mmCIF file of C-alpha atoms in Angstrom:
data_model
loop_
_atom_site.group_PDB
_atom_site.id
_atom_site.type_symbol
_atom_site.label_atom_id
_atom_site.label_comp_id
_atom_site.label_asym_id
_atom_site.label_seq_id
_atom_site.Cartn_x
_atom_site.Cartn_y
_atom_site.Cartn_z
ATOM 1 C CA ALA A 1 -17.384 1.912 -6.602
ATOM 2 C CA GLN A 2 -13.670 1.189 -6.536
ATOM 3 C CA SER A 3 -11.979 -1.007 -9.104
ATOM 4 C CA VAL A 4 -8.430 -2.075 -9.863
ATOM 5 C CA THR A 5 -7.055 -2.705 -13.332
ATOM 6 C CA GLN A 6 -3.817 -4.520 -13.986
ATOM 7 C CA LEU A 7 -3.076 -3.708 -17.575
ATOM 8 C CA ASP A 8 -0.970 -6.755 -18.424
ATOM 9 C CA SER A 9 -2.123 -10.291 -17.684
ATOM 10 C CA GLN A 10 1.290 -11.747 -18.575
ATOM 11 C CA VAL A 11 4.748 -10.184 -18.625
ATOM 12 C CA PRO A 12 7.623 -12.283 -19.947
ATOM 13 C CA VAL A 13 11.100 -10.889 -19.277
ATOM 14 C CA PHE A 14 14.680 -12.086 -19.358
ATOM 15 C CA GLU A 15 16.720 -12.489 -16.201
ATOM 16 C CA GLU A 16 18.522 -9.286 -15.044
ATOM 17 C CA ALA A 17 16.246 -7.093 -17.173
ATOM 18 C CA PRO A 18 14.121 -4.355 -15.573
ATOM 19 C CA VAL A 19 10.396 -4.851 -15.233
ATOM 20 C CA GLU A 20 7.321 -2.716 -14.612
ATOM 21 C CA LEU A 21 3.937 -4.166 -13.697
ATOM 22 C CA ARG A 22 1.167 -1.658 -14.191
ATOM 23 C CA CYS A 23 -1.790 -0.990 -11.905
ATOM 24 C CA ASN A 24 -4.508 1.645 -12.166
ATOM 25 C CA TYR A 25 -7.407 2.152 -9.810
ATOM 26 C CA SER A 26 -10.605 4.125 -9.686
ATOM 27 C CA SER A 27 -12.160 5.499 -6.528
ATOM 28 C CA SER A 28 -13.910 8.661 -5.411
ATOM 29 C CA VAL A 29 -12.368 8.590 -1.924
ATOM 30 C CA SER A 30 -8.927 8.241 -0.396
ATOM 31 C CA VAL A 31 -7.358 4.846 -0.929
ATOM 32 C CA TYR A 32 -4.552 2.720 0.404
ATOM 33 C CA LEU A 33 -2.606 0.644 -2.093
ATOM 34 C CA PHE A 34 -0.878 -2.719 -1.879
ATOM 35 C CA TRP A 35 1.089 -5.143 -4.022
ATOM 36 C CA TYR A 36 1.019 -8.848 -3.172
ATOM 37 C CA VAL A 37 3.019 -11.717 -4.681
ATOM 38 C CA GLN A 38 1.823 -15.298 -4.949
ATOM 39 C CA TYR A 39 4.339 -18.026 -5.733
ATOM 40 C CA PRO A 40 2.984 -21.282 -7.204
ATOM 41 C CA ASN A 41 0.906 -23.282 -4.727
ATOM 42 C CA GLN A 42 1.342 -20.708 -1.970
ATOM 43 C CA GLY A 43 -0.631 -17.978 -0.251
ATOM 44 C CA LEU A 44 -0.147 -14.259 -0.814
ATOM 45 C CA GLN A 45 2.755 -12.276 0.582
ATOM 46 C CA LEU A 46 2.796 -8.503 0.948
ATOM 47 C CA LEU A 47 5.491 -6.874 -1.218
ATOM 48 C CA LEU A 48 4.813 -3.257 -0.281
ATOM 49 C CA LYS A 49 2.098 -0.794 0.628
ATOM 50 C CA TYR A 50 1.298 2.886 0.325
ATOM 51 C CA LEU A 51 -0.652 4.423 3.192
ATOM 52 C CA SER A 52 0.585 8.033 3.189
ATOM 53 C CA GLY A 53 3.752 10.112 2.946
ATOM 54 C CA SER A 54 6.391 9.586 0.294
ATOM 55 C CA THR A 55 4.888 8.445 -2.981
ATOM 56 C CA LEU A 56 7.865 6.191 -3.711
ATOM 57 C CA VAL A 57 7.547 3.048 -1.667
ATOM 58 C CA LYS A 58 10.235 0.415 -1.283
ATOM 59 C CA GLY A 59 9.342 -3.174 -0.543
ATOM 60 C CA ILE A 60 10.883 -6.578 -0.121
ATOM 61 C CA ASN A 61 12.985 -8.420 -2.697
ATOM 62 C CA GLY A 62 14.165 -5.186 -4.351
ATOM 63 C CA PHE A 63 10.723 -4.083 -5.562
ATOM 64 C CA GLU A 64 9.438 -0.520 -5.414
ATOM 65 C CA ALA A 65 6.266 1.253 -6.484
ATOM 66 C CA GLU A 66 5.239 4.838 -7.068
ATOM 67 C CA PHE A 67 1.855 6.247 -6.165
ATOM 68 C CA ASN A 68 0.625 8.779 -8.728
ATOM 69 C CA LYS A 69 -2.589 10.352 -7.544
ATOM 70 C CA SER A 70 -3.249 12.388 -10.694
ATOM 71 C CA GLN A 71 -2.937 9.297 -12.886
ATOM 72 C CA THR A 72 -4.516 6.998 -10.268
ATOM 73 C CA SER A 73 -1.668 4.550 -10.740
ATOM 74 C CA PHE A 74 0.552 2.437 -8.533
ATOM 75 C CA HIS A 75 3.032 0.714 -10.842
ATOM 76 C CA LEU A 76 5.467 -1.860 -9.492
ATOM 77 C CA ARG A 77 9.092 -1.861 -10.638
ATOM 78 C CA LYS A 78 12.271 -3.829 -10.200
ATOM 79 C CA PRO A 79 15.554 -2.796 -11.874
ATOM 80 C CA SER A 80 16.867 -6.342 -12.335
ATOM 81 C CA VAL A 81 14.734 -9.471 -12.019
ATOM 82 C CA HIS A 82 15.746 -12.987 -11.035
ATOM 83 C CA ILE A 83 14.338 -16.351 -12.032
ATOM 84 C CA SER A 84 12.955 -16.590 -8.487
ATOM 85 C CA ASP A 85 10.708 -13.566 -9.135
ATOM 86 C CA THR A 86 8.527 -15.727 -11.387
ATOM 87 C CA ALA A 87 5.121 -15.518 -9.737
ATOM 88 C CA GLU A 88 1.661 -13.949 -9.898
ATOM 89 C CA TYR A 89 1.482 -10.333 -8.738
ATOM 90 C CA PHE A 90 -1.701 -8.720 -7.455
ATOM 91 C CA CYS A 91 -2.350 -5.033 -6.982
ATOM 92 C CA ALA A 92 -4.980 -4.290 -4.320
ATOM 93 C CA VAL A 93 -6.817 -1.269 -3.005
ATOM 94 C CA ARG A 94 -8.624 -0.366 0.198
ATOM 95 C CA GLU A 95 -10.913 2.642 0.506
ATOM 96 C CA TYR A 96 -10.422 4.542 3.767
ATOM 97 C CA ASN A 97 -14.077 4.024 4.786
ATOM 98 C CA GLN A 98 -14.324 0.300 3.947
ATOM 99 C CA GLY A 99 -12.382 -1.157 6.846
ATOM 100 C CA GLY A 100 -9.954 -3.893 5.905
ATOM 101 C CA LYS A 101 -11.738 -4.960 2.733
ATOM 102 C CA LEU A 102 -9.239 -5.484 -0.088
ATOM 103 C CA ILE A 103 -10.205 -5.178 -3.742
ATOM 104 C CA PHE A 104 -7.778 -7.044 -5.979
ATOM 105 C CA GLY A 105 -6.813 -6.548 -9.592
ATOM 106 C CA GLN A 106 -6.907 -9.539 -11.933
ATOM 107 C CA GLY A 107 -3.232 -10.274 -11.468
ATOM 108 C CA THR A 108 -0.128 -10.181 -13.646
ATOM 109 C CA GLU A 109 1.857 -13.327 -14.268
ATOM 110 C CA LEU A 110 5.557 -12.447 -14.319
ATOM 111 C CA SER A 111 7.640 -15.042 -16.109
ATOM 112 C CA VAL A 112 11.421 -14.590 -15.879
ATOM 113 C CA LYS A 113 13.424 -16.531 -18.425
ATOM 114 C CA PRO A 114 17.172 -17.295 -18.351
ATOM 115 C CA ASP B 1 5.480 -15.747 14.962
ATOM 116 C CA THR B 2 3.975 -14.163 11.831
ATOM 117 C CA GLU B 3 2.433 -17.298 10.450
ATOM 118 C CA VAL B 4 -1.081 -18.264 9.515
ATOM 119 C CA THR B 5 -1.483 -22.024 9.298
ATOM 120 C CA GLN B 6 -4.169 -23.883 7.395
ATOM 121 C CA THR B 7 -5.147 -27.540 7.489
ATOM 122 C CA PRO B 8 -5.508 -29.654 5.526
ATOM 123 C CA LYS B 9 -3.291 -28.674 2.586
ATOM 124 C CA HIS B 10 -5.421 -30.672 0.170
ATOM 125 C CA LEU B 11 -8.972 -31.983 0.465
ATOM 126 C CA VAL B 12 -11.009 -34.112 -1.915
ATOM 127 C CA MET B 13 -14.674 -34.516 -1.087
ATOM 128 C CA GLY B 14 -17.850 -35.775 -2.654
ATOM 129 C CA MET B 15 -20.948 -33.647 -3.026
ATOM 130 C CA THR B 16 -22.673 -35.350 -0.098
ATOM 131 C CA ASN B 17 -19.751 -35.099 2.335
ATOM 132 C CA LYS B 18 -19.332 -32.773 5.281
ATOM 133 C CA LYS B 19 -15.835 -31.477 5.921
ATOM 134 C CA SER B 20 -14.135 -28.562 7.654
ATOM 135 C CA LEU B 21 -11.188 -26.318 6.890
ATOM 136 C CA LYS B 22 -9.154 -24.959 9.766
ATOM 137 C CA CYS B 23 -7.105 -21.778 10.113
ATOM 138 C CA GLU B 24 -4.988 -20.708 13.058
ATOM 139 C CA GLN B 25 -2.885 -17.681 13.978
ATOM 140 C CA HIS B 26 -1.007 -16.764 17.147
ATOM 141 C CA MET B 27 -0.198 -13.153 16.365
ATOM 142 C CA GLY B 28 -2.967 -11.736 18.555
ATOM 143 C CA HIS B 29 -4.867 -10.567 15.493
ATOM 144 C CA ARG B 30 -8.534 -9.728 15.989
ATOM 145 C CA ALA B 31 -9.655 -9.866 12.354
ATOM 146 C CA MET B 32 -9.739 -13.068 10.331
ATOM 147 C CA TYR B 33 -10.808 -13.661 6.740
ATOM 148 C CA TRP B 34 -11.792 -16.436 4.341
ATOM 149 C CA TYR B 35 -11.098 -16.031 0.633
ATOM 150 C CA LYS B 36 -11.840 -18.276 -2.339
ATOM 151 C CA GLN B 37 -9.380 -18.280 -5.237
ATOM 152 C CA LYS B 38 -9.988 -19.953 -8.583
ATOM 153 C CA ALA B 39 -7.068 -20.739 -10.877
ATOM 154 C CA LYS B 40 -5.527 -17.674 -12.531
ATOM 155 C CA LYS B 41 -7.921 -15.356 -10.676
ATOM 156 C CA PRO B 42 -7.555 -13.003 -7.705
ATOM 157 C CA PRO B 43 -8.824 -13.994 -4.263
ATOM 158 C CA GLU B 44 -12.501 -13.262 -3.627
ATOM 159 C CA LEU B 45 -13.527 -12.301 -0.114
ATOM 160 C CA MET B 46 -16.065 -14.647 1.468
ATOM 161 C CA PHE B 47 -16.255 -13.816 5.191
ATOM 162 C CA VAL B 48 -14.691 -11.481 7.733
ATOM 163 C CA TYR B 49 -14.662 -11.974 11.485
ATOM 164 C CA SER B 50 -13.791 -9.057 13.730
ATOM 165 C CA TYR B 51 -13.385 -9.736 17.450
ATOM 166 C CA GLU B 52 -14.898 -13.181 16.889
ATOM 167 C CA LYS B 53 -18.099 -11.784 15.429
ATOM 168 C CA LEU B 54 -19.103 -12.214 11.797
ATOM 169 C CA SER B 55 -18.622 -8.774 10.269
ATOM 170 C CA ILE B 56 -18.952 -9.428 6.544
ATOM 171 C CA ASN B 57 -20.639 -12.196 4.545
ATOM 172 C CA GLU B 58 -20.210 -11.559 0.836
ATOM 173 C CA SER B 59 -23.458 -13.331 -0.093
ATOM 174 C CA VAL B 60 -21.818 -16.723 0.190
ATOM 175 C CA PRO B 61 -24.098 -19.767 -0.285
ATOM 176 C CA SER B 62 -25.206 -21.426 2.937
ATOM 177 C CA ARG B 63 -23.344 -24.626 2.056
ATOM 178 C CA PHE B 64 -20.313 -22.691 3.409
ATOM 179 C CA SER B 65 -20.597 -22.058 7.137
ATOM 180 C CA PRO B 66 -17.872 -20.114 8.959
ATOM 181 C CA GLU B 67 -17.132 -20.360 12.652
ATOM 182 C CA CYS B 68 -14.748 -18.466 14.930
ATOM 183 C CA PRO B 69 -14.509 -20.431 18.206
ATOM 184 C CA ASN B 70 -11.846 -18.114 19.658
ATOM 185 C CA SER B 71 -9.575 -15.277 18.622
ATOM 186 C CA SER B 72 -6.897 -17.619 17.218
ATOM 187 C CA LEU B 73 -9.031 -20.062 15.294
ATOM 188 C CA LEU B 74 -11.250 -19.847 12.236
ATOM 189 C CA ASN B 75 -13.118 -22.752 10.668
ATOM 190 C CA LEU B 76 -15.014 -23.141 7.437
ATOM 191 C CA HIS B 77 -17.576 -25.933 7.471
ATOM 192 C CA LEU B 78 -18.460 -27.404 4.111
ATOM 193 C CA HIS B 79 -21.623 -29.338 3.257
ATOM 194 C CA ALA B 80 -23.250 -30.397 -0.006
ATOM 195 C CA LEU B 81 -20.710 -28.607 -2.137
ATOM 196 C CA GLN B 82 -20.776 -28.438 -5.925
ATOM 197 C CA PRO B 83 -17.907 -29.188 -8.337
ATOM 198 C CA GLU B 84 -17.675 -25.454 -9.100
ATOM 199 C CA ASP B 85 -16.692 -24.901 -5.467
ATOM 200 C CA SER B 86 -13.341 -26.526 -6.212
ATOM 201 C CA ALA B 87 -10.724 -23.838 -5.537
ATOM 202 C CA LEU B 88 -7.918 -22.711 -3.260
ATOM 203 C CA TYR B 89 -9.355 -21.475 0.035
ATOM 204 C CA LEU B 90 -7.175 -18.884 1.713
ATOM 205 C CA CYS B 91 -7.342 -17.705 5.277
ATOM 206 C CA ALA B 92 -5.872 -14.374 6.372
ATOM 207 C CA SER B 93 -5.618 -12.336 9.545
ATOM 208 C CA SER B 94 -4.832 -8.751 10.486
ATOM 209 C CA GLN B 95 -4.353 -6.791 13.698
ATOM 210 C CA GLU B 96 -7.748 -5.142 13.300
ATOM 211 C CA PHE B 97 -10.293 -4.791 10.505
ATOM 212 C CA ASN B 98 -9.116 -1.400 9.300
ATOM 213 C CA PRO B 99 -7.520 -0.019 6.119
ATOM 214 C CA TYR B 100 -3.977 0.254 7.538
ATOM 215 C CA ASN B 101 -3.178 -3.181 8.860
ATOM 216 C CA GLU B 102 -1.420 -5.755 6.723
ATOM 217 C CA GLN B 103 -3.286 -8.963 6.044
ATOM 218 C CA PHE B 104 -1.171 -12.081 6.569
ATOM 219 C CA PHE B 105 -2.214 -14.990 4.385
ATOM 220 C CA GLY B 106 -1.962 -18.698 5.012
ATOM 221 C CA PRO B 107 -0.789 -21.154 2.325
ATOM 222 C CA GLY B 108 -4.337 -22.229 1.546
ATOM 223 C CA THR B 109 -6.315 -25.453 1.316
ATOM 224 C CA ARG B 110 -6.761 -26.804 -2.193
ATOM 225 C CA LEU B 111 -10.270 -28.222 -2.342
ATOM 226 C CA THR B 112 -11.537 -30.596 -5.023
ATOM 227 C CA VAL B 113 -15.226 -31.471 -5.105
ATOM 228 C CA LEU B 114 -16.077 -34.578 -7.095
#
């Protein structure tokens, strides 16, 4: 069965510093990978997704992620964060034979300090 | 229009009340979802409707009753809830129920059961 592990529950960082949020998954079949962001008291918004092709994926708000099949990872990065990036970030996986069913990681709370 | 709307934003109900949550989208999407999200946790899938038919029920207690009256509308009827059912209820939609299509999330209804 598939599972998603987000290795850090909280990541504090100073404004304009780089950040990496880590995500590993386990699955025996092909997967599709997603990162969502949830701002306080809001729903989820898609940041980026990997379906196929280039393993480096660029998303909204300056975020990017790299799919590494051998390490079963899909880490999210941003070279310079802003206060407004403070939010909860969820990595999610879909197996190719499970329709639209998303399996989420436990989330990483990114806290950007001035 | 890429918006999923949910009403009400907040709902407080007693354990003997009957209430309903409403979700609407006008993107022509044929898959709609209900999720439950507890504080500091990822969303948990409850129900999936595909082409207005219930496709997935993740063993949700019968005190939650979903309904899809048409392709744009999804309801969640609530009856005899427990305090532990207090959570953020998120609705989402996607073009189809498949691994490739992005799920668009609404802002959620914050439910408190007294």
